[in-house]
Amino acid sequence: MAKVSKIRKSKKRSKVAGSSSKKPPVVYDDEQEEDVCGAEEDVSSEEDDGEDERKRQKLLEAIGALGGKRKHALAERSEAAVHMSEFSMTADDEADLSDLIGTIEKTPAATAQTKKHLKNLQRSKNTVECPLSKQENERIQRDVAFQKAALEVSRWQSIITQNQRAEQLVFPLNQEPSGPKPIEQVVMGWEARTPLEKEIFSLLAANKQPILDAVLTPAEEASVKAMDLEQVKIRRAERQKARALQSYYEAKARRERKIKSKKYHKVQNKAKRKEFVKQFEELVKTDPAAALEELDKMERARMQERMSLKHQNSGKWAKSKAIMAKYDEGARKAMQQQLEVNKDLTQKLVTSLSKEEEEEGEGNTDMLPDFVNDAEFKQDSSNPWMRGRLSEDPTEMELKDTMDVTAEGASAVTKEAEEEEGSEAEGTEEDALLREFDSRRKQRQDQESDTSAVIVNDGDDGVEEDQVTEDKVAEISDEEEEGLSEFTRMYRGIGKSLEKDAGSKDGSAELEEGLMRIRSVDDVDLLPQETPTEPQQAPTPQHQKSAEQQPSRSRKRKKGIELREVLTKETKVIKVPLAPTVTDSEEKLDQRVLIEEAFAGDDVISDFAREKRKREDEGKPKVIDLTLPGWGEWGGLGLKPSKRKRRRFRIRTEVPPPRKDQHLPSVIISEKRNSAITPHQVSSLPFPFENPAQFESSIRTPLGRTWNTERTVKKMTKPRVVTQLGAIIEPMADEQLLKGKKKVSARRRSRNTKTRTQPAK
Amino acid sequence: MIINYCIAKLNKFLASQVKRPSVRYWNEPQKEDKSRDGENTGEAAVQQDRRAKKRKQKDETSKSDPFPGSAPIPKDRLQKFKRKDKITKPPRHYRKLKQVITRSEEASDLALKQAARFDLLLPEDAGFLEGDEDEDTCTISQEDIAEAVDITSGAKYFNLKLTQFGPYRVDYSKTGRLLLLGGRRGHLACFDWQTKQLMCEINVMESISDVKWLHTDSMFAVAQKQWLYVYDSNGIELHCIRKFNDVLRMQFLPYHFLLATASATSFLQYLDVSTGKEVAAICTKTGRLDVMCQNPHNAIIHLGHSNGTVTLWSPNQKEALVKMLCHQGGVRSVAVDKMGNYMVTSGMDKKLKVFDIRALKPLTSYFLPAGASCLSLSQRGLLSAATGDVVQVYRDVWSTPVTKPYMAHRVRGSVWGLQFCPFEDVLGVGHGEGFTSMLVPGAGEPNFDGLDANPYRSAKQRQEWEVKALLEKIQPELISLDPTDLGRVDRATFEQRHQEKVQSLGFDPHAKEKFVPKFKKKGRSSAGAVERRKKQVAHVDQRVIKMFATSCRINK
């Protein structure tokens, strides 16, 4: 701290000193500054007016002493004193970097490097900030730690979102699809991933092992040749001995496990503990990392103990003992022991190693089977020298020696060896296949890229087609609109005429008259027309139609009202080959029909028009007049409520939307809402949708089997999450992260290729 | 596309036969294309060219499929299964919405394509009658047709001479296997009309106005003089439904299990056959109802009236959904096509009119000299009209103006009932002298849905179908003019819904009780005191009303 401040000041000082060397200093407001100045000038030994300066300084000092606190200044080395500053400075003075540097420059002993360094220090303008307070420091550390953790977590973000958006998730996640796979895929999909595999492959390559299938490797052949009978015999004897030893050991272990004596086990455990402590100490010396791991294991055991209800006297046995404890000394003791065990196990670990060793004494009996396993493994390999591991043999021998001392290390190594062997066998087969299919894979990849391009093309076709259909639809709708507008014009004409004759009877009569006339004229026109020109009509009905239309159009213009157009389109008389024979009943009916046609026909249309008008009126907004004459003003005969009042108390209801049958003169559509269906309808828009049209289009396709093919149904109704029955769902591992990234990048690449192919097309 | 595909294949085959190395199959179809319709397929041709080039490059290394990807689906077939137009995609920043929409679009696209593709599995095609050069098809007699076709089909033309109890009403079962005949004078018979195996024959000793099969082949309803009766296929009377009186016409809605009846007392009633309850009884107030038909598309009942109007009804509404003025005289008969697009009516004014009932607009109008008393539409859209004792069959009445019938046949006596047999090229005509089964080529749907109406089903299959059909029964509430209404968001306002609730419950569940001041003794319930107490609460009510009003406004 002090140093830093000094350095900071030194810079100021140096500036000041520089200026002072050229010009005499004008004003000095600080006492210390002056001190320093004086000191510097001493050092620089350019004293023109040194004497004057000193005098002045002393004077100033005296003045300063007069005012403030009593300053206890140490004297300079000019005279004898008890407290003497080493560097011609008083204790209150602070040393300055520039002061020191000045001396260093002169001393030849200082290296050039340090000089340079110091110079740099002096030259650098920015000051070193003072260290932060503890709280701030901690906060920053927390910040940094949080950022680190956030970064760590945010790495998973992409996978999480990907899974969230996935159409279907199948747990366990990185499951391979079931069912048989093509052999090429299996072979191509396999590659040496783990370091062990890589190592094995490198070893295989280094030892000239056959990657293609062969009976014996060159090395094996050499070894077979090199080994003589004697050696083989010795080896065999060794193996036999090892096997015998192992079986003895196993038998012993079995026997010991069966012993029920508590005391025996106590002794045994103690011995084991001691053994373990010894081992651990050794481990600490030889392999601290392993020791740490050991410690970790202990910690975990402690955690487990804390979690479980073991040794807490809550079990069945403990409860029974608790009842007995009052009367039975032994039971009490047993309970006590249990509690002690619990206490021991749950005790917080202290960093000193010796304590943990004692605690862990019990837990570590599982090391012994490792040795046994190892022996078994050796039994498995019935002919070890035929396995092509000659070069590794010496190392393994070494390991065997050390195995007795450190069982763990040995077990690890043996495991490795096991894996090696397994993968080696695979390797030989798979390498053969690998090479075989490598070319095929490349071919297929090429094909895939081609097909993908083609697919893209197809999609574009679809889009174009869609556009075409849309255009068509637009055309059709335009036509319809035209038709509609014609219709409305006609209907308006009717409406006007109806309004003119308020009674509407006259109007209807007129309408009917017009209608009948048209029809009769038509019939007259049509009937004679068709009989002679029948053979011609049959091939060209449309032509005939247009011919018909022309005269009728001219007639329409004369009348103004085209009811015929509204109610009936032009009729076509159909010629029937078999003339109907008229039965009696029919005749009667016909007569009746005739009568009805003659008299009732007019009623039909006018009744309908009236009904429609009535309906329309019902739907129209009604004005309710609530004005009370004489309320708030004078009332009486001949006095009307004021206009303002009438306006104020007239309530208008909202104008309803236009009727659906507005443009359909011969149709009345009920405006009543069908409320029966509302309970089955969606009443509020579900979440991601912005407007009803979107939602409606999203549910437009039915899901059922009645309307879809089986595949579609399965595709559309597949569940969001599928879990395999009985499978353990592990939390995601880091590898998943990498895989996901790869996938994403691959997809991006493929998308890029797609976009590249699109413009090319 | 398919043609190109075929041509290409053919060319390939030819090339391999002749062994001309220079000719490549991909060169040929392009020329064909250009000659046929250059403009339309020009693009495709260019594309094919490009593909061909690519293929050429690839062929050097390895032989590959000349037509990669799945086979193209013809556009018209896609159009057939299309449900609604796609909507425009939302802006990019609505990620979730976009995802949902793209997924649903993908699914419906897949469904559409798959359905169109699997349409290939319907191999049967409808035939039709074709006359010689100058021969009208309507002059070909039934005997000639029966002679010309194979024996089994020929056997489908027959006459039943039942002079005693006529005229007859006719009804085929949904699968088209069984035929039900109901004579005006009480004769009732049901039989398998193909094997001519009689199942039951009784006389109900009452006049019969209509007969109808119910959901299975084992039950049918008969509208007798007074009540409605239900018999089983052995002729045993199962029910006599007294709620349904004076029924004149009946329609059965197979997917709703509803029997709709129209009575002489102008009542339209719905009977739920699965539960036996009356679903709705609507007084139409339009007089005698003797013209009735159903729209198979949306289960709406069409009624024809003597004032020339046709009304559309659903069981959910007491008033007609639509009222159309169709004829100047009374309406004699109505028929609606299978897809629910067109309605054909005939009236006393001797006209035959075709309406587009989606737009409720008239399409074409024909004048029949004798007028049509009965109409019936086949599954493939053939229209049969009975004029007196002549049965005429028309083809394509709505798309092209027709000048003469496709077929015609004279029966004995005036026609009373007329129905096309489903999945068969047969028209059943019930008339005064019995029953005639006519051959009408191209009338029936050649492909049947084995899970819906299978003419060849076994007893076991029938049982299974019955259970499934009952499980999938559509409730009568879902009947509406537009069946897609169900897939629409209910856009009613809060007020509207509240009103409906009040109407259905008969009281307002949210209404606040009126404050009645408690009676207090010692003279503290004087009129003034009571008023004061009322006033204390009044402002609270005011506030509630205000809040309600604002909430309504917000909801709007």
mmCIF file with all atom_site columns, C-alpha atoms in Angstrom, chain A residues 165-167 447 450 453 458 461 464-465 484 515-516 519 567-581 586 589 592-593 597 604 608 611 654 664 666-670 672-678 680-683 685 687-690 692 694-702 707-709 711-712 715-716 761, chain B residues 43 47 50-51 58 75 83-84 87 94-97 99-100 103-105 107-108 110-111 114 118 138 307 309 316-317 319-325 327-328 332 348-349 351 353 359-363 365-367 369-370 387 389-390 392 394 401 403 405 410 477-478 480 485-492 496-497 500 556:
data_model
loop_
_atom_site.group_PDB
_atom_site.id
_atom_site.type_symbol
_atom_site.label_atom_id
_atom_site.label_alt_id
_atom_site.label_comp_id
_atom_site.label_asym_id
_atom_site.label_entity_id
_atom_site.label_seq_id
_atom_site.pdbx_PDB_ins_code
_atom_site.Cartn_x
_atom_site.Cartn_y
_atom_site.Cartn_z
_atom_site.occupancy
_atom_site.B_iso_or_equiv
_atom_site.pdbx_formal_charge
_atom_site.auth_seq_id
_atom_site.auth_comp_id
_atom_site.auth_asym_id
_atom_site.auth_atom_id
_atom_site.pdbx_PDB_model_num
ATOM 1   C CA . ARG A 1 165 ? -38.736  -27.731 -29.426 1.00 0.00 ? 165 ARG A CA 1
ATOM 2   C CA . ALA A 1 166 ? -38.292  -31.316 -30.465 1.00 0.00 ? 166 ALA A CA 1
ATOM 3   C CA . GLU A 1 167 ? -41.389  -32.947 -31.829 1.00 0.00 ? 167 GLU A CA 1
ATOM 4   C CA . GLN A 1 447 ? -25.791  -39.823 -53.710 1.00 0.00 ? 447 GLN A CA 1
ATOM 5   C CA . ASP A 1 450 ? -27.685  -35.308 -55.045 1.00 0.00 ? 450 ASP A CA 1
ATOM 6   C CA . ALA A 1 453 ? -30.917  -31.243 -54.227 1.00 0.00 ? 453 ALA A CA 1
ATOM 7   C CA . ASP A 1 458 ? -39.664  -30.723 -56.013 1.00 0.00 ? 458 ASP A CA 1
ATOM 8   C CA . ASP A 1 461 ? -42.529  -27.034 -57.930 1.00 0.00 ? 461 ASP A CA 1
ATOM 9   C CA . GLU A 1 464 ? -45.367  -22.727 -58.024 1.00 0.00 ? 464 GLU A CA 1
ATOM 10  C CA . GLU A 1 465 ? -48.356  -24.943 -58.443 1.00 0.00 ? 465 GLU A CA 1
ATOM 11  C CA . LEU A 1 484 ? -73.231  -10.858 -56.951 1.00 0.00 ? 484 LEU A CA 1
ATOM 12  C CA . LEU A 1 515 ? -93.333  -12.705 -64.074 1.00 0.00 ? 515 LEU A CA 1
ATOM 13  C CA . MET A 1 516 ? -96.163  -14.517 -65.683 1.00 0.00 ? 516 MET A CA 1
ATOM 14  C CA . ARG A 1 519 ? -92.637  -16.977 -68.511 1.00 0.00 ? 519 ARG A CA 1
ATOM 15  C CA . LEU A 1 567 ? -86.320  -16.295 -58.903 1.00 0.00 ? 567 LEU A CA 1
ATOM 16  C CA . THR A 1 568 ? -85.661  -18.600 -61.758 1.00 0.00 ? 568 THR A CA 1
ATOM 17  C CA . LYS A 1 569 ? -82.953  -18.881 -64.222 1.00 0.00 ? 569 LYS A CA 1
ATOM 18  C CA . GLU A 1 570 ? -84.023  -19.487 -67.755 1.00 0.00 ? 570 GLU A CA 1
ATOM 19  C CA . THR A 1 571 ? -85.677  -22.826 -68.066 1.00 0.00 ? 571 THR A CA 1
ATOM 20  C CA . LYS A 1 572 ? -84.749  -25.505 -70.500 1.00 0.00 ? 572 LYS A CA 1
ATOM 21  C CA . VAL A 1 573 ? -87.462  -27.695 -71.779 1.00 0.00 ? 573 VAL A CA 1
ATOM 22  C CA . ILE A 1 574 ? -86.528  -31.310 -71.764 1.00 0.00 ? 574 ILE A CA 1
ATOM 23  C CA . LYS A 1 575 ? -87.897  -33.524 -74.361 1.00 0.00 ? 575 LYS A CA 1
ATOM 24  C CA . VAL A 1 576 ? -88.953  -36.842 -72.981 1.00 0.00 ? 576 VAL A CA 1
ATOM 25  C CA . PRO A 1 577 ? -89.052  -39.807 -75.319 1.00 0.00 ? 577 PRO A CA 1
ATOM 26  C CA . LEU A 1 578 ? -91.794  -41.560 -73.426 1.00 0.00 ? 578 LEU A CA 1
ATOM 27  C CA . ALA A 1 579 ? -94.760  -39.308 -73.012 1.00 0.00 ? 579 ALA A CA 1
ATOM 28  C CA . PRO A 1 580 ? -96.257  -39.817 -69.606 1.00 0.00 ? 580 PRO A CA 1
ATOM 29  C CA . THR A 1 581 ? -99.540  -41.541 -69.529 1.00 0.00 ? 581 THR A CA 1
ATOM 30  C CA . GLU A 1 586 ? -102.643 -37.343 -61.757 1.00 0.00 ? 586 GLU A CA 1
ATOM 31  C CA . LEU A 1 589 ? -103.842 -33.320 -59.331 1.00 0.00 ? 589 LEU A CA 1
ATOM 32  C CA . ARG A 1 592 ? -105.587 -28.645 -59.010 1.00 0.00 ? 592 ARG A CA 1
ATOM 33  C CA . VAL A 1 593 ? -102.129 -27.582 -59.994 1.00 0.00 ? 593 VAL A CA 1
ATOM 34  C CA . GLU A 1 597 ? -100.945 -21.857 -60.802 1.00 0.00 ? 597 GLU A CA 1
ATOM 35  C CA . VAL A 1 604 ? -96.307  -17.287 -53.199 1.00 0.00 ? 604 VAL A CA 1
ATOM 36  C CA . PHE A 1 608 ? -92.384  -14.507 -49.390 1.00 0.00 ? 608 PHE A CA 1
ATOM 37  C CA . GLU A 1 611 ? -92.072  -12.271 -44.845 1.00 0.00 ? 611 GLU A CA 1
ATOM 38  C CA . GLU A 1 654 ? -76.486  -0.535  -32.321 1.00 0.00 ? 654 GLU A CA 1
ATOM 39  C CA . LEU A 1 664 ? -80.253  -13.342 -52.017 1.00 0.00 ? 664 LEU A CA 1
ATOM 40  C CA . SER A 1 666 ? -85.407  -15.526 -52.715 1.00 0.00 ? 666 SER A CA 1
ATOM 41  C CA . VAL A 1 667 ? -83.794  -16.701 -49.513 1.00 0.00 ? 667 VAL A CA 1
ATOM 42  C CA . ILE A 1 668 ? -84.366  -15.978 -45.838 1.00 0.00 ? 668 ILE A CA 1
ATOM 43  C CA . ILE A 1 669 ? -81.502  -17.040 -43.635 1.00 0.00 ? 669 ILE A CA 1
ATOM 44  C CA . SER A 1 670 ? -82.094  -17.220 -39.930 1.00 0.00 ? 670 SER A CA 1
ATOM 45  C CA . LYS A 1 672 ? -80.246  -16.644 -34.771 1.00 0.00 ? 672 LYS A CA 1
ATOM 46  C CA . ARG A 1 673 ? -77.036  -17.867 -33.293 1.00 0.00 ? 673 ARG A CA 1
ATOM 47  C CA . ASN A 1 674 ? -76.704  -21.617 -32.999 1.00 0.00 ? 674 ASN A CA 1
ATOM 48  C CA . SER A 1 675 ? -75.918  -21.839 -29.317 1.00 0.00 ? 675 SER A CA 1
ATOM 49  C CA . ALA A 1 676 ? -76.140  -25.631 -29.168 1.00 0.00 ? 676 ALA A CA 1
ATOM 50  C CA . ILE A 1 677 ? -72.705  -25.967 -30.621 1.00 0.00 ? 677 ILE A CA 1
ATOM 51  C CA . THR A 1 678 ? -71.000  -23.410 -28.403 1.00 0.00 ? 678 THR A CA 1
ATOM 52  C CA . HIS A 1 680 ? -68.205  -27.864 -28.013 1.00 0.00 ? 680 HIS A CA 1
ATOM 53  C CA . GLN A 1 681 ? -66.394  -24.962 -29.588 1.00 0.00 ? 681 GLN A CA 1
ATOM 54  C CA . VAL A 1 682 ? -63.172  -23.381 -28.489 1.00 0.00 ? 682 VAL A CA 1
ATOM 55  C CA . SER A 1 683 ? -64.210  -20.184 -26.787 1.00 0.00 ? 683 SER A CA 1
ATOM 56  C CA . LEU A 1 685 ? -57.834  -18.565 -28.514 1.00 0.00 ? 685 LEU A CA 1
ATOM 57  C CA . PHE A 1 687 ? -51.658  -19.539 -26.508 1.00 0.00 ? 687 PHE A CA 1
ATOM 58  C CA . PRO A 1 688 ? -49.326  -19.226 -29.436 1.00 0.00 ? 688 PRO A CA 1
ATOM 59  C CA . PHE A 1 689 ? -51.995  -18.199 -31.889 1.00 0.00 ? 689 PHE A CA 1
ATOM 60  C CA . GLU A 1 690 ? -52.482  -14.594 -32.834 1.00 0.00 ? 690 GLU A CA 1
ATOM 61  C CA . PRO A 1 692 ? -58.581  -17.342 -34.988 1.00 0.00 ? 692 PRO A CA 1
ATOM 62  C CA . GLN A 1 694 ? -54.366  -19.415 -37.617 1.00 0.00 ? 694 GLN A CA 1
ATOM 63  C CA . PHE A 1 695 ? -55.862  -21.672 -35.018 1.00 0.00 ? 695 PHE A CA 1
ATOM 64  C CA . GLU A 1 696 ? -58.629  -22.824 -37.280 1.00 0.00 ? 696 GLU A CA 1
ATOM 65  C CA . SER A 1 697 ? -56.235  -23.731 -40.010 1.00 0.00 ? 697 SER A CA 1
ATOM 66  C CA . SER A 1 698 ? -54.077  -25.612 -37.553 1.00 0.00 ? 698 SER A CA 1
ATOM 67  C CA . ILE A 1 699 ? -56.951  -27.880 -36.555 1.00 0.00 ? 699 ILE A CA 1
ATOM 68  C CA . ARG A 1 700 ? -58.449  -28.270 -39.978 1.00 0.00 ? 700 ARG A CA 1
ATOM 69  C CA . THR A 1 701 ? -57.065  -31.724 -40.587 1.00 0.00 ? 701 THR A CA 1
ATOM 70  C CA . PRO A 1 702 ? -58.799  -34.473 -38.656 1.00 0.00 ? 702 PRO A CA 1
ATOM 71  C CA . TRP A 1 707 ? -60.069  -39.891 -42.506 1.00 0.00 ? 707 TRP A CA 1
ATOM 72  C CA . ASN A 1 708 ? -56.384  -40.681 -42.622 1.00 0.00 ? 708 ASN A CA 1
ATOM 73  C CA . THR A 1 709 ? -54.035  -43.393 -43.593 1.00 0.00 ? 709 THR A CA 1
ATOM 74  C CA . ARG A 1 711 ? -49.080  -43.759 -41.239 1.00 0.00 ? 711 ARG A CA 1
ATOM 75  C CA . THR A 1 712 ? -50.511  -40.299 -41.044 1.00 0.00 ? 712 THR A CA 1
ATOM 76  C CA . LYS A 1 715 ? -47.331  -39.466 -37.309 1.00 0.00 ? 715 LYS A CA 1
ATOM 77  C CA . MET A 1 716 ? -49.895  -36.975 -36.119 1.00 0.00 ? 716 MET A CA 1
ATOM 78  C CA . LYS A 1 761 ? -31.836  -24.616 -60.139 1.00 0.00 ? 761 LYS A CA 1
ATOM 79  C CA . GLU B 2 43  ? -40.713  -25.408 -66.996 1.00 0.00 ? 43  GLU B CA 1
ATOM 80  C CA . GLN B 2 47  ? -36.104  -29.095 -65.174 1.00 0.00 ? 47  GLN B CA 1
ATOM 81  C CA . ARG B 2 50  ? -31.291  -30.351 -66.057 1.00 0.00 ? 50  ARG B CA 1
ATOM 82  C CA . ARG B 2 51  ? -31.983  -33.542 -64.268 1.00 0.00 ? 51  ARG B CA 1
ATOM 83  C CA . LYS B 2 58  ? -23.709  -39.648 -62.738 1.00 0.00 ? 58  LYS B CA 1
ATOM 84  C CA . LYS B 2 75  ? -53.210  -32.338 -58.952 1.00 0.00 ? 75  LYS B CA 1
ATOM 85  C CA . ARG B 2 83  ? -59.525  -29.292 -46.770 1.00 0.00 ? 83  ARG B CA 1
ATOM 86  C CA . LYS B 2 84  ? -58.830  -25.599 -46.536 1.00 0.00 ? 84  LYS B CA 1
ATOM 87  C CA . ILE B 2 87  ? -52.752  -19.436 -44.181 1.00 0.00 ? 87  ILE B CA 1
ATOM 88  C CA . TYR B 2 94  ? -43.354  -15.345 -33.351 1.00 0.00 ? 94  TYR B CA 1
ATOM 89  C CA . ARG B 2 95  ? -41.163  -18.367 -33.090 1.00 0.00 ? 95  ARG B CA 1
ATOM 90  C CA . LYS B 2 96  ? -43.450  -20.626 -31.133 1.00 0.00 ? 96  LYS B CA 1
ATOM 91  C CA . LEU B 2 97  ? -46.424  -19.799 -33.271 1.00 0.00 ? 97  LEU B CA 1
ATOM 92  C CA . GLN B 2 99  ? -43.287  -23.683 -35.119 1.00 0.00 ? 99  GLN B CA 1
ATOM 93  C CA . VAL B 2 100 ? -46.796  -24.784 -34.260 1.00 0.00 ? 100 VAL B CA 1
ATOM 94  C CA . ARG B 2 103 ? -45.863  -28.506 -37.740 1.00 0.00 ? 103 ARG B CA 1
ATOM 95  C CA . SER B 2 104 ? -49.579  -28.539 -38.306 1.00 0.00 ? 104 SER B CA 1
ATOM 96  C CA . GLU B 2 105 ? -49.056  -27.582 -41.929 1.00 0.00 ? 105 GLU B CA 1
ATOM 97  C CA . ALA B 2 107 ? -49.034  -32.827 -40.781 1.00 0.00 ? 107 ALA B CA 1
ATOM 98  C CA . SER B 2 108 ? -51.938  -31.749 -42.915 1.00 0.00 ? 108 SER B CA 1
ATOM 99  C CA . LEU B 2 110 ? -48.703  -35.288 -45.195 1.00 0.00 ? 110 LEU B CA 1
ATOM 100 C CA . ALA B 2 111 ? -52.297  -36.283 -44.586 1.00 0.00 ? 111 ALA B CA 1
ATOM 101 C CA . GLN B 2 114 ? -51.063  -39.712 -48.267 1.00 0.00 ? 114 GLN B CA 1
ATOM 102 C CA . PHE B 2 118 ? -53.833  -44.001 -51.335 1.00 0.00 ? 118 PHE B CA 1
ATOM 103 C CA . CYS B 2 138 ? -82.670  -43.091 -73.361 1.00 0.00 ? 138 CYS B CA 1
ATOM 104 C CA . ASN B 2 307 ? -96.193  -22.435 -50.946 1.00 0.00 ? 307 ASN B CA 1
ATOM 105 C CA . THR B 2 309 ? -90.603  -22.844 -50.388 1.00 0.00 ? 309 THR B CA 1
ATOM 106 C CA . ASN B 2 316 ? -81.201  -27.303 -32.453 1.00 0.00 ? 316 ASN B CA 1
ATOM 107 C CA . GLN B 2 317 ? -83.251  -24.448 -33.736 1.00 0.00 ? 317 GLN B CA 1
ATOM 108 C CA . GLU B 2 319 ? -87.085  -21.845 -36.661 1.00 0.00 ? 319 GLU B CA 1
ATOM 109 C CA . ALA B 2 320 ? -85.993  -22.746 -40.139 1.00 0.00 ? 320 ALA B CA 1
ATOM 110 C CA . LEU B 2 321 ? -82.317  -22.152 -40.759 1.00 0.00 ? 321 LEU B CA 1
ATOM 111 C CA . VAL B 2 322 ? -82.985  -21.192 -44.311 1.00 0.00 ? 322 VAL B CA 1
ATOM 112 C CA . LYS B 2 323 ? -86.143  -20.599 -46.232 1.00 0.00 ? 323 LYS B CA 1
ATOM 113 C CA . MET B 2 324 ? -85.858  -20.588 -49.990 1.00 0.00 ? 324 MET B CA 1
ATOM 114 C CA . LEU B 2 325 ? -88.494  -19.725 -52.494 1.00 0.00 ? 325 LEU B CA 1
ATOM 115 C CA . HIS B 2 327 ? -91.194  -22.751 -57.079 1.00 0.00 ? 327 HIS B CA 1
ATOM 116 C CA . GLN B 2 328 ? -94.272  -20.820 -57.894 1.00 0.00 ? 328 GLN B CA 1
ATOM 117 C CA . ARG B 2 332 ? -93.417  -31.866 -54.974 1.00 0.00 ? 332 ARG B CA 1
ATOM 118 C CA . MET B 2 348 ? -96.215  -28.011 -59.244 1.00 0.00 ? 348 MET B CA 1
ATOM 119 C CA . ASP B 2 349 ? -95.114  -25.513 -61.837 1.00 0.00 ? 349 ASP B CA 1
ATOM 120 C CA . LYS B 2 351 ? -90.185  -27.250 -63.259 1.00 0.00 ? 351 LYS B CA 1
ATOM 121 C CA . LYS B 2 353 ? -84.586  -26.747 -60.512 1.00 0.00 ? 353 LYS B CA 1
ATOM 122 C CA . ALA B 2 359 ? -74.391  -20.410 -51.799 1.00 0.00 ? 359 ALA B CA 1
ATOM 123 C CA . LEU B 2 360 ? -78.197  -20.826 -51.770 1.00 0.00 ? 360 LEU B CA 1
ATOM 124 C CA . LYS B 2 361 ? -78.392  -19.785 -55.366 1.00 0.00 ? 361 LYS B CA 1
ATOM 125 C CA . PRO B 2 362 ? -80.310  -21.262 -58.264 1.00 0.00 ? 362 PRO B CA 1
ATOM 126 C CA . LEU B 2 363 ? -78.114  -22.880 -60.868 1.00 0.00 ? 363 LEU B CA 1
ATOM 127 C CA . SER B 2 365 ? -83.921  -24.734 -64.239 1.00 0.00 ? 365 SER B CA 1
ATOM 128 C CA . TYR B 2 366 ? -85.595  -27.286 -66.458 1.00 0.00 ? 366 TYR B CA 1
ATOM 129 C CA . PHE B 2 367 ? -89.117  -27.553 -67.654 1.00 0.00 ? 367 PHE B CA 1
ATOM 130 C CA . PRO B 2 369 ? -93.808  -31.257 -69.489 1.00 0.00 ? 369 PRO B CA 1
ATOM 131 C CA . ALA B 2 370 ? -95.376  -33.575 -66.955 1.00 0.00 ? 370 ALA B CA 1
ATOM 132 C CA . THR B 2 387 ? -93.078  -38.129 -64.206 1.00 0.00 ? 387 THR B CA 1
ATOM 133 C CA . ASP B 2 389 ? -95.461  -43.603 -64.772 1.00 0.00 ? 389 ASP B CA 1
ATOM 134 C CA . VAL B 2 390 ? -92.213  -42.798 -66.556 1.00 0.00 ? 390 VAL B CA 1
ATOM 135 C CA . GLN B 2 392 ? -86.264  -40.706 -66.219 1.00 0.00 ? 392 GLN B CA 1
ATOM 136 C CA . TYR B 2 394 ? -80.461  -37.619 -65.967 1.00 0.00 ? 394 TYR B CA 1
ATOM 137 C CA . PRO B 2 401 ? -77.488  -28.038 -69.277 1.00 0.00 ? 401 PRO B CA 1
ATOM 138 C CA . THR B 2 403 ? -81.684  -31.504 -73.004 1.00 0.00 ? 403 THR B CA 1
ATOM 139 C CA . PRO B 2 405 ? -82.564  -37.856 -70.215 1.00 0.00 ? 405 PRO B CA 1
ATOM 140 C CA . ARG B 2 410 ? -91.996  -46.847 -68.176 1.00 0.00 ? 410 ARG B CA 1
ATOM 141 C CA . GLU B 2 477 ? -76.161  -30.671 -30.914 1.00 0.00 ? 477 GLU B CA 1
ATOM 142 C CA . LEU B 2 478 ? -73.433  -30.787 -33.512 1.00 0.00 ? 478 LEU B CA 1
ATOM 143 C CA . SER B 2 480 ? -75.424  -27.229 -38.092 1.00 0.00 ? 480 SER B CA 1
ATOM 144 C CA . ASP B 2 485 ? -68.426  -24.721 -37.509 1.00 0.00 ? 485 ASP B CA 1
ATOM 145 C CA . LEU B 2 486 ? -67.151  -27.047 -34.846 1.00 0.00 ? 486 LEU B CA 1
ATOM 146 C CA . GLY B 2 487 ? -63.591  -26.311 -35.825 1.00 0.00 ? 487 GLY B CA 1
ATOM 147 C CA . ARG B 2 488 ? -64.111  -22.603 -35.493 1.00 0.00 ? 488 ARG B CA 1
ATOM 148 C CA . VAL B 2 489 ? -63.426  -20.388 -32.547 1.00 0.00 ? 489 VAL B CA 1
ATOM 149 C CA . ASP B 2 490 ? -66.560  -19.162 -30.844 1.00 0.00 ? 490 ASP B CA 1
ATOM 150 C CA . ARG B 2 491 ? -66.518  -15.432 -31.367 1.00 0.00 ? 491 ARG B CA 1
ATOM 151 C CA . ALA B 2 492 ? -69.568  -14.578 -29.333 1.00 0.00 ? 492 ALA B CA 1
ATOM 152 C CA . GLN B 2 496 ? -74.129  -12.853 -25.847 1.00 0.00 ? 496 GLN B CA 1
ATOM 153 C CA . ARG B 2 497 ? -72.890  -15.752 -23.821 1.00 0.00 ? 497 ARG B CA 1
ATOM 154 C CA . GLU B 2 500 ? -77.634  -17.469 -23.624 1.00 0.00 ? 500 GLU B CA 1
ATOM 155 C CA . LYS B 2 556 ? -66.292  -5.992  -26.664 1.00 0.00 ? 556 LYS B CA 1
#
